[in-house]
Protein backbone atom coordinates (compact mmCIF):
# COMPACT_ATOMS: atom_id res chain seq x y z
CA MET A 1 0.64 25.49 -1.02
CA ASP A 2 -2.86 26.97 -0.73
CA TYR A 3 -4.56 26.18 2.59
CA ARG A 4 -7.63 28.37 2.09
CA ASN A 5 -10.07 25.48 1.54
CA LEU A 6 -8.87 23.66 4.67
CA ILE A 7 -9.01 26.83 6.74
CA GLU A 8 -12.49 27.63 5.42
CA THR A 9 -13.61 24.12 6.40
CA VAL A 10 -12.33 24.69 9.93
CA ARG A 11 -14.00 28.07 10.18
CA THR A 12 -17.29 26.57 9.00
CA GLU A 13 -17.16 23.52 11.27
CA TYR A 14 -15.84 25.24 14.39
CA GLU A 15 -16.92 28.86 14.04
CA HIS A 16 -18.37 28.76 17.56
CA GLN A 17 -15.11 27.62 19.20
CA PRO A 18 -12.42 29.96 20.49
CA SER A 19 -9.75 27.66 19.04
CA VAL A 20 -10.77 28.18 15.39
CA GLU A 21 -7.90 30.59 14.64
CA ASP A 22 -5.47 28.26 16.42
CA GLN A 23 -6.65 25.46 14.16
CA ALA A 24 -5.94 27.62 11.10
CA ARG A 25 -2.45 28.32 12.50
CA VAL A 26 -1.74 24.60 12.91
CA ILE A 27 -2.82 23.88 9.32
CA ILE A 28 -0.37 26.49 8.07
CA LEU A 29 2.38 25.28 10.43
CA VAL A 30 2.01 21.67 9.31
CA GLY A 31 2.23 22.81 5.70
CA LYS A 32 5.26 25.00 6.38
CA CYS A 33 6.96 22.04 8.04
CA GLY A 34 6.78 20.44 4.61
CA TYR A 35 4.49 17.59 5.50
CA ALA A 36 2.22 16.04 2.92
CA GLU A 37 -0.45 13.36 3.27
CA SER A 38 2.07 10.57 2.90
CA GLN A 39 4.34 11.84 5.67
CA THR A 40 4.06 11.48 9.42
CA LEU A 41 4.27 14.32 11.89
CA LEU A 42 4.13 13.63 15.60
CA GLN A 43 1.93 15.74 17.86
CA SER A 44 5.05 16.46 19.93
CA GLU A 45 6.78 17.78 16.78
CA ILE A 46 3.92 20.20 16.14
CA LYS A 47 4.15 21.39 19.74
CA GLU A 48 7.95 21.79 19.48
CA PHE A 49 7.63 23.80 16.26
CA VAL A 50 5.03 26.05 17.92
CA GLU A 51 7.38 26.61 20.87
CA GLU A 52 10.39 27.28 18.62
CA LYS A 53 8.47 29.93 16.68
CA ASN A 54 7.03 31.43 19.91
CA ILE A 55 3.49 31.03 18.64
CA GLU A 56 0.85 31.56 21.29
CA PHE A 57 -2.47 29.82 21.11
CA ASP A 58 -5.73 31.35 22.23
CA CYS A 59 -6.59 28.01 23.83
CA ALA A 60 -4.47 26.29 26.49
CA ASP A 61 -2.29 24.22 24.13
CA ALA A 62 -2.11 22.45 20.79
CA GLY A 63 -3.84 19.31 22.10
CA ALA A 64 -7.41 20.58 21.69
CA VAL A 65 -6.58 22.10 18.32
CA ILE A 66 -5.17 18.83 17.01
CA THR A 67 -8.16 16.88 18.36
CA ASN A 68 -10.55 19.17 16.46
CA LEU A 69 -8.54 18.83 13.24
CA LEU A 70 -8.57 15.05 13.65
CA SER A 71 -12.33 14.97 14.17
CA ILE A 72 -13.07 16.67 10.84
CA GLY A 73 -10.46 14.70 8.92
CA ILE A 74 -7.94 17.43 8.19
CA LEU A 75 -5.31 15.57 10.19
CA GLN A 76 -5.17 11.81 10.60
CA ARG A 77 -3.79 9.82 13.48
CA SER A 78 -1.79 6.66 12.96
CA ARG A 79 -0.11 4.19 15.23
CA PRO A 80 3.57 3.38 14.89
CA SER A 81 4.32 0.04 13.29
CA GLY A 82 5.77 -2.80 15.28
CA ASP A 83 5.13 -4.16 18.73
CA ARG A 84 5.28 -1.15 20.97
CA ILE A 85 3.08 -2.36 23.77
CA TYR A 86 4.59 -2.40 27.20
CA VAL A 87 3.16 -3.80 30.40
CA ILE A 88 4.20 -1.59 33.29
CA SER A 89 3.83 -2.47 36.95
CA GLU A 90 2.70 0.57 38.90
CA ARG A 91 3.98 -1.01 42.11
CA ARG A 92 7.46 -1.63 40.70
CA ASN A 93 7.36 1.33 38.30
CA GLU A 94 9.05 -0.65 35.54
CA ILE A 95 8.28 -2.59 32.39
CA ILE A 96 7.35 -6.19 33.19
CA ASN A 97 6.97 -7.71 29.72
CA GLY A 98 7.66 -11.41 30.05
CA GLU A 99 7.01 -11.27 33.80
CA PHE A 100 3.34 -10.34 33.68
CA GLN A 101 1.83 -13.58 35.00
CA GLU A 102 4.34 -13.88 37.84
CA THR A 103 3.94 -10.21 38.82
CA LEU A 104 0.15 -10.44 38.67
CA HIS A 105 0.18 -13.52 40.90
CA THR A 106 2.53 -11.85 43.42
CA ASP A 107 0.50 -8.62 43.46
CA CYS A 108 -2.81 -10.47 43.89
CA GLU A 109 -1.39 -12.46 46.82
CA ALA A 110 -0.08 -9.26 48.43
CA PHE A 111 -3.43 -7.56 47.93
CA THR A 112 -5.32 -10.52 49.41
CA ASP A 113 -2.96 -10.61 52.39
CA HIS A 114 -3.49 -6.88 52.91
CA ILE A 115 -7.27 -7.25 52.91
CA ILE A 116 -7.29 -10.22 55.30
CA VAL A 117 -4.95 -8.63 57.83
């Protein structure tokens, strides 16, 4: 697959950023992973592939590179289907789906008691 147009777009849009060559690397890596527009690739999978191939970025990590590619539409972000929303109590450090109202009430009472004391 020819990535020259995508890479040229990145170099035009982000020529002033030190991560421009890293962005070109990610475009090629995503293509070499065999992903097309209709397929999904997780950010963690890109990072794993980079680590496996011992590729070093000029910037700190792949996060900034991926953000830049998202902002100019070369990559697209999607949310997984299904209900994957979890309510987590920081106090209990566990998922409290189904117990939210009760936990909120208990935590508010504890907080109020703490303030009054």
